[in-house]
């Protein structure tokens, strides 16, 4: 067994301790996390794929399921946690480079984007 | 063609494709067909996510007359439509109760617009949603869910009874029918486009 492969080991190298226990996110509010629009798309980064298996459960699960991009809302459903918790987890992972987030717009979509959407729906 | 060279290299690797989520809000009164509407066109079965809500009880809530902080969750369902080229459209149904307005604000922010569904038997139920989107200035259309079909003269009567502003498109739809839902969404995006110009 490789030393450090288990995130809970107290003697693990610091670089492996890149996540905090899930329990800490319960009820935690974070500036940043609440800014993450609900439709924000989350995709596992190369780094997330690499270290994913060593991560603690919730992060590992997110790294696995976001190989195919999923919204924060979907992450919340598939992980079985409230939206706010999903936001915090995704924000943490994003800060650590484990996932890339593609945010929804906070302003009104512009004309070019609306036209893409219109064509996309017409082609359905 | 601009100075893009990506064509020479073929399609970008899947992991590099830029992603753009967009969303449309599906609103209206209780049991008006929101989830049905979303499910008729979504590529996934509508999912339900829960958001925790903390608020001071005001007495509006019959279950808690005590003036303390209450913790409840509000359920919200949604569907997804991939539109190609990394563009993904999410349809979010608004939680019905007005006291969940914080959630509505969250949903409306950055949205293309809203479809307000109307049940012909309970027209007035759509007014809170109409008022909300009017105040917000978010483009919206009114879609009358014709549960059991409607005669033309009934449609005219409904149009008058609803008295939504003249520039708001009104459509008669069947929330169970994909084609109908698609038409409503197209109408909304066209309306949003006309407002964007
Ligand atoms: N006959 C008929 N029934 C419909 C139609 N649209 C919805 N229904 C039915 O009406 C009921 C309510 O529809 P939902 O889609 O759950 O409505 P909703 O707005 O999501 O309801 P809430 O989320 O509870 O507010 C369901 O039993 C649907 O099957 C329709 O166009 N025709
Ligand atoms: Mg519903």
Coordinates of N, CA and C in Angstrom, one line a residue, chain B residues 33-188:
Chain B
X33 N -48.6 22.3 -14.4 CA -48.0 21.5 -15.5 C -46.5 21.8 -15.7
X34 N -45.9 22.5 -14.7 CA -44.5 22.9 -14.9 C -43.6 21.7 -15.1
X35 N -43.7 20.7 -14.2 CA -42.8 19.5 -14.3 C -43.1 18.7 -15.6
X36 N -44.4 18.7 -16.0 CA -44.8 18.0 -17.2 C -44.1 18.7 -18.4
X37 N -44.2 20.0 -18.4 CA -43.6 20.9 -19.5 C -42.1 20.6 -19.6
X38 N -41.4 20.6 -18.5 CA -40.0 20.4 -18.5 C -39.7 19.0 -19.0
X39 N -40.4 18.0 -18.5 CA -40.2 16.6 -18.8 C -40.5 16.3 -20.3
X40 N -41.3 17.1 -20.9 CA -41.7 16.8 -22.3 C -40.6 17.0 -23.2
X41 N -39.6 17.8 -22.8 CA -38.5 18.1 -23.8 C -37.1 17.8 -23.2
X42 N -37.0 17.6 -21.9 CA -35.7 17.4 -21.3 C -35.1 16.1 -21.7
X43 N -33.8 16.1 -21.9 CA -33.1 14.8 -22.3 C -32.8 14.0 -21.0
X44 N -33.1 14.5 -19.9 CA -33.0 13.7 -18.7 C -34.4 13.7 -18.0
X45 N -34.7 12.7 -17.2 CA -35.9 12.8 -16.5 C -35.8 14.0 -15.5
X46 N -36.8 14.8 -15.4 CA -36.7 16.0 -14.5 C -36.1 15.5 -13.1
X47 N -35.2 16.3 -12.6 CA -34.5 16.0 -11.4 C -35.0 17.0 -10.3
X48 N -35.0 16.7 -9.1 CA -35.4 17.6 -8.0 C -34.2 17.9 -7.1
X49 N -33.9 19.1 -7.0 CA -32.8 19.5 -6.0 C -33.4 20.2 -4.9
X50 N -32.8 20.2 -3.8 CA -33.3 20.9 -2.6 C -32.4 22.0 -2.1
X51 N -33.0 23.1 -1.8 CA -32.2 24.2 -1.3 C -32.7 24.5 0.2
X52 N -31.7 24.7 1.1 CA -32.1 24.9 2.4 C -32.5 26.4 2.6
X53 N -33.5 26.6 3.4 CA -33.9 28.0 3.5 C -34.0 28.3 5.0
X54 N -33.4 29.4 5.4 CA -33.5 29.9 6.8 C -34.2 31.2 6.8
X55 N -35.2 31.3 7.5 CA -35.9 32.6 7.6 C -36.6 32.8 8.9
X56 N -36.8 34.0 9.3 CA -37.6 34.3 10.5 C -39.0 34.0 10.2
X57 N -39.6 33.3 11.1 CA -41.1 33.1 11.0 C -41.8 34.4 11.1
X58 N -42.8 34.5 10.3 CA -43.5 35.8 10.3 C -45.0 35.6 10.7
X59 N -45.3 34.3 10.9 CA -46.7 34.0 11.2 C -47.5 33.7 10.0
X60 N -47.0 34.0 8.8 CA -47.6 33.6 7.6 C -47.7 32.1 7.5
X61 N -46.7 31.5 8.1 CA -46.6 30.0 8.1 C -47.5 29.5 9.2
X62 N -48.5 28.8 8.8 CA -49.4 28.3 9.9 C -48.8 27.3 10.8
X63 N -47.8 26.6 10.3 CA -47.2 25.5 11.1 C -46.2 26.1 12.2
X64 N -45.8 27.3 12.1 CA -44.9 27.8 13.1 C -45.2 29.3 13.4
X65 N -46.0 29.4 14.5 CA -46.4 30.8 14.9 C -45.3 31.4 15.8
X66 N -44.3 30.6 16.1 CA -43.3 31.2 17.0 C -42.3 32.0 16.2
X67 N -41.9 33.1 16.9 CA -41.0 34.0 16.2 C -39.6 33.6 16.3
X68 N -39.2 32.5 15.6 CA -37.9 32.0 15.7 C -37.4 31.8 14.2
X69 N -36.2 31.5 14.1 CA -35.7 31.1 12.8 C -36.1 29.7 12.4
X70 N -36.6 29.5 11.2 CA -37.0 28.2 10.8 C -36.1 27.7 9.7
X71 N -35.9 26.4 9.7 CA -35.1 25.9 8.6 C -36.0 24.9 7.8
X72 N -36.2 25.3 6.6 CA -37.0 24.4 5.7 C -36.2 24.2 4.4
X73 N -36.6 23.3 3.6 CA -36.0 23.1 2.3 C -37.1 23.3 1.3
X74 N -36.6 23.9 0.2 CA -37.5 24.1 -0.9 C -37.0 23.2 -2.1
X75 N -38.0 22.5 -2.7 CA -37.6 21.6 -3.8 C -37.9 22.3 -5.1
X76 N -37.0 22.0 -6.0 CA -37.1 22.7 -7.3 C -36.7 21.6 -8.4
X77 N -37.5 21.5 -9.4 CA -37.1 20.5 -10.4 C -36.7 21.2 -11.7
X78 N -35.9 20.4 -12.4 CA -35.3 21.0 -13.6 C -35.0 19.9 -14.6
X79 N -34.8 20.3 -15.8 CA -34.4 19.4 -16.9 C -33.3 20.0 -17.7
X80 N -32.7 19.3 -18.6 CA -31.6 19.7 -19.4 C -31.7 19.4 -20.9
X81 N -31.3 20.3 -21.7 CA -31.3 20.1 -23.2 C -30.0 20.5 -23.7
X82 N -29.2 19.6 -24.2 CA -27.9 19.9 -24.9 C -28.2 20.5 -26.3
X83 N -27.6 21.7 -26.5 CA -27.9 22.3 -27.8 C -26.8 22.2 -28.8
X84 N -25.7 21.5 -28.4 CA -24.6 21.3 -29.3 C -23.5 22.5 -29.1
X85 N -22.3 22.2 -29.4 CA -21.3 23.2 -29.3 C -21.0 23.6 -27.9
X86 N -21.3 22.8 -26.9 CA -21.0 23.1 -25.5 C -22.1 23.9 -24.9
X87 N -23.1 24.2 -25.7 CA -24.2 25.0 -25.1 C -25.3 24.1 -24.5
X88 N -25.6 24.3 -23.2 CA -26.5 23.5 -22.5 C -27.6 24.3 -21.9
X89 N -28.9 24.0 -22.3 CA -30.0 24.8 -21.7 C -30.6 24.0 -20.6
X90 N -30.8 24.7 -19.5 CA -31.5 24.1 -18.3 C -32.8 24.8 -18.2
X91 N -33.8 24.0 -17.9 CA -35.2 24.5 -17.6 C -35.4 24.3 -16.1
X92 N -35.6 25.4 -15.4 CA -35.9 25.3 -14.0 C -37.3 25.6 -13.6
X93 N -38.0 24.7 -13.0 CA -39.4 25.1 -12.5 C -39.3 25.8 -11.2
X94 N -40.1 26.9 -11.1 CA -40.0 27.7 -9.8 C -40.8 27.0 -8.7
X95 N -40.3 27.0 -7.5 CA -41.1 26.5 -6.4 C -42.3 27.4 -6.3
X96 N -43.5 26.8 -6.1 CA -44.7 27.6 -6.2 C -44.9 28.7 -5.2
X97 N -44.6 28.4 -3.9 CA -45.0 29.4 -2.9 C -44.2 30.7 -3.0
X98 N -44.9 31.8 -2.8 CA -44.4 33.1 -2.9 C -43.3 33.3 -1.9
X99 N -43.4 32.6 -0.7 CA -42.4 32.9 0.3 C -41.0 32.3 -0.1
X100 N -41.0 31.6 -1.2 CA -39.7 31.1 -1.7 C -39.1 32.1 -2.7
X101 N -39.4 33.3 -2.6 CA -38.9 34.3 -3.6 C -37.4 34.3 -3.7
X102 N -36.7 34.1 -2.6 CA -35.3 34.1 -2.7 C -34.8 33.1 -3.7
X103 N -35.5 32.1 -3.9 CA -35.1 31.0 -4.8 C -35.5 31.5 -6.2
X104 N -36.5 32.2 -6.4 CA -36.9 32.8 -7.7 C -35.8 33.7 -8.1
X105 N -35.4 34.6 -7.2 CA -34.3 35.5 -7.6 C -33.1 34.8 -8.1
X106 N -32.7 33.7 -7.4 CA -31.6 32.9 -7.8 C -31.8 32.4 -9.2
X107 N -33.0 31.9 -9.5 CA -33.3 31.3 -10.8 C -33.3 32.3 -11.9
X108 N -33.9 33.5 -11.6 CA -34.1 34.5 -12.6 C -32.8 35.2 -13.0
X109 N -31.8 35.2 -12.1 CA -30.5 35.9 -12.4 C -29.8 35.3 -13.6
X110 N -29.6 36.1 -14.6 CA -28.9 35.6 -15.8 C -29.8 34.7 -16.7
X111 N -31.0 34.5 -16.4 CA -31.9 33.7 -17.3 C -32.2 34.4 -18.6
X112 N -32.5 33.5 -19.6 CA -33.0 34.0 -20.9 C -34.3 34.7 -20.7
X113 N -35.2 34.0 -19.9 CA -36.5 34.5 -19.7 C -37.3 33.5 -19.0
X114 N -38.6 33.7 -19.0 CA -39.5 32.8 -18.3 C -40.7 32.4 -19.1
X115 N -41.2 31.2 -18.9 CA -42.5 30.8 -19.4 C -43.4 30.7 -18.2
X116 N -44.5 31.5 -18.3 CA -45.5 31.4 -17.2 C -46.6 30.6 -17.7
X117 N -46.8 29.4 -17.0 CA -47.8 28.5 -17.4 C -49.1 28.9 -16.7
X118 N -50.2 28.7 -17.4 CA -51.6 29.1 -16.9 C -52.5 27.9 -17.0
X119 N -53.2 27.6 -15.9 CA -54.3 26.6 -16.0 C -55.6 27.3 -16.2
X120 N -56.3 26.9 -17.3 CA -57.5 27.7 -17.7 C -58.6 27.7 -16.6
X121 N -58.5 26.8 -15.7 CA -59.5 26.7 -14.6 C -59.2 27.6 -13.4
X122 N -57.9 28.1 -13.4 CA -57.4 28.9 -12.3 C -56.5 30.0 -12.8
X123 N -57.1 30.9 -13.7 CA -56.3 31.9 -14.4 C -55.5 32.8 -13.4
X124 N -56.1 33.1 -12.3 CA -55.5 34.1 -11.4 C -54.2 33.6 -10.8
X125 N -54.1 32.3 -10.7 CA -52.9 31.7 -10.1 C -51.6 32.2 -10.8
X126 N -51.7 32.6 -12.0 CA -50.4 33.0 -12.7 C -50.0 34.4 -12.4
X127 N -50.9 35.2 -11.8 CA -50.7 36.6 -11.6 C -49.4 36.9 -10.7
X128 N -49.2 36.2 -9.6 CA -47.9 36.5 -8.9 C -46.7 36.3 -9.8
X129 N -46.7 35.3 -10.6 CA -45.5 35.1 -11.5 C -45.4 36.2 -12.5
X130 N -46.5 36.5 -13.1 CA -46.5 37.6 -14.1 C -46.0 38.9 -13.5
X131 N -46.6 39.2 -12.3 CA -46.1 40.5 -11.6 C -44.6 40.4 -11.3
X132 N -44.2 39.3 -10.8 CA -42.8 39.1 -10.5 C -41.9 39.4 -11.7
X133 N -42.2 38.8 -12.8 CA -41.3 39.0 -14.0 C -41.4 40.4 -14.6
X134 N -42.6 40.9 -14.5 CA -42.8 42.3 -14.9 C -41.9 43.2 -14.2
X135 N -42.0 43.1 -12.8 CA -41.2 44.0 -12.0 C -39.7 43.8 -12.2
X136 N -39.3 42.6 -12.5 CA -37.9 42.3 -12.7 C -37.4 42.7 -14.1
X137 N -38.4 42.9 -15.0 CA -38.0 43.2 -16.4 C -37.4 42.1 -17.2
X138 N -37.7 40.9 -16.7 CA -37.3 39.7 -17.4 C -38.2 39.3 -18.5
X139 N -37.7 39.1 -19.7 CA -38.6 38.7 -20.8 C -39.4 37.4 -20.4
X140 N -40.7 37.4 -20.6 CA -41.5 36.2 -20.4 C -42.6 36.1 -21.4
X141 N -43.1 34.9 -21.5 CA -44.3 34.7 -22.3 C -45.3 33.9 -21.4
X142 N -46.6 34.0 -21.8 CA -47.6 33.3 -21.0 C -48.1 32.1 -21.9
X143 N -48.0 30.9 -21.3 CA -48.4 29.7 -22.0 C -49.6 29.1 -21.3
X144 N -50.7 29.1 -22.0 CA -51.9 28.5 -21.4 C -51.9 27.0 -21.7
X145 N -51.8 26.3 -20.6 CA -51.8 24.8 -20.7 C -53.2 24.3 -20.9
X146 N -53.5 23.9 -22.2 CA -54.9 23.5 -22.5 C -55.1 22.0 -22.1
X147 N -55.3 21.9 -20.8 CA -55.4 20.5 -20.3 C -56.3 19.6 -21.1
X148 N -57.5 20.1 -21.5 CA -58.4 19.2 -22.3 C -58.8 19.8 -23.6
X149 N -57.9 20.6 -24.1 CA -58.3 21.3 -25.4 C -59.2 22.5 -25.2
X150 N -59.1 23.4 -26.1 CA -60.0 24.6 -25.9 C -60.6 25.0 -27.3
X151 N -61.8 25.5 -27.2 CA -62.4 26.1 -28.4 C -61.8 27.4 -28.7
X152 N -61.9 27.9 -29.9 CA -61.3 29.2 -30.2 C -61.9 30.3 -29.4
X153 N -63.3 30.3 -29.2 CA -63.9 31.4 -28.5 C -63.5 31.4 -27.0
X154 N -63.2 30.2 -26.5 CA -62.6 30.1 -25.2 C -61.2 30.7 -25.1
X155 N -60.5 30.5 -26.1 CA -59.1 31.1 -26.2 C -59.2 32.6 -26.1
X156 N -60.2 33.2 -26.9 CA -60.3 34.6 -26.9 C -60.7 35.1 -25.6
X157 N -61.6 34.4 -24.9 CA -62.1 34.8 -23.6 C -60.9 34.8 -22.6
X158 N -60.1 33.8 -22.7 CA -58.9 33.7 -21.8 C -57.9 34.8 -22.0
X159 N -57.7 35.1 -23.3 CA -56.8 36.2 -23.7 C -57.3 37.5 -23.0
X160 N -58.6 37.7 -23.1 CA -59.1 39.0 -22.5 C -59.0 38.9 -20.9
X161 N -59.4 37.8 -20.4 CA -59.4 37.6 -18.9 C -58.0 37.8 -18.3
X162 N -57.0 37.3 -19.0 CA -55.7 37.4 -18.5 C -55.1 38.8 -18.4
X163 N -55.5 39.6 -19.4 CA -55.1 41.0 -19.6 C -53.6 41.2 -19.2
X164 N -52.8 40.4 -19.8 CA -51.3 40.7 -19.6 C -51.0 41.8 -20.6
X165 N -49.9 42.5 -20.4 CA -49.5 43.6 -21.3 C -49.5 43.1 -22.7
X166 N -49.8 44.0 -23.6 CA -50.0 43.7 -25.0 C -48.7 43.1 -25.7
X167 N -47.6 43.5 -25.2 CA -46.4 43.1 -25.9 C -45.9 41.7 -25.3
X168 N -46.6 41.1 -24.4 CA -46.2 39.8 -23.9 C -46.9 38.7 -24.8
X169 N -46.1 37.9 -25.4 CA -46.6 36.8 -26.3 C -47.5 35.9 -25.4
X170 N -48.6 35.4 -26.0 CA -49.4 34.4 -25.3 C -49.6 33.3 -26.3
X171 N -49.4 32.0 -25.7 CA -49.5 30.9 -26.6 C -50.3 29.8 -25.9
X172 N -51.0 29.0 -26.7 CA -51.8 27.9 -26.1 C -51.0 26.6 -26.3
X173 N -50.8 25.9 -25.2 CA -49.8 24.8 -25.3 C -50.4 23.5 -24.7
X174 N -49.7 22.4 -25.0 CA -50.0 21.2 -24.3 C -48.7 20.8 -23.6
X175 N -48.6 20.9 -22.3 CA -47.4 20.7 -21.6 C -46.9 19.2 -21.8
X176 N -47.7 18.3 -22.2 CA -47.3 17.0 -22.4 C -46.6 16.7 -23.7
X177 N -46.8 17.7 -24.7 CA -46.3 17.5 -26.0 C -45.0 18.2 -26.3
X178 N -44.0 17.4 -26.7 CA -42.7 17.9 -26.9 C -42.7 19.0 -28.0
X179 N -43.4 18.8 -29.1 CA -43.5 19.8 -30.1 C -44.1 21.1 -29.6
X180 N -45.1 21.0 -28.8 CA -45.7 22.2 -28.2 C -44.8 22.9 -27.3
X181 N -44.1 22.2 -26.5 CA -43.1 22.8 -25.6 C -42.0 23.5 -26.3
X182 N -41.5 22.8 -27.4 CA -40.5 23.4 -28.2 C -40.9 24.7 -28.8
X183 N -42.2 24.8 -29.3 CA -42.7 26.0 -29.8 C -42.8 27.1 -28.8
X184 N -43.2 26.8 -27.6 CA -43.2 27.8 -26.5 C -41.8 28.3 -26.2
X185 N -40.8 27.4 -26.2 CA -39.5 27.9 -25.9 C -38.9 28.8 -27.0
X186 N -39.2 28.4 -28.2 CA -38.8 29.2 -29.4 C -39.4 30.6 -29.3
X187 N -40.7 30.6 -28.9 CA -41.4 31.9 -28.8 C -40.8 32.8 -27.7
X188 N -40.4 32.1 -26.6 CA -39.7 32.9 -25.6 C -38.4 33.5 -26.0

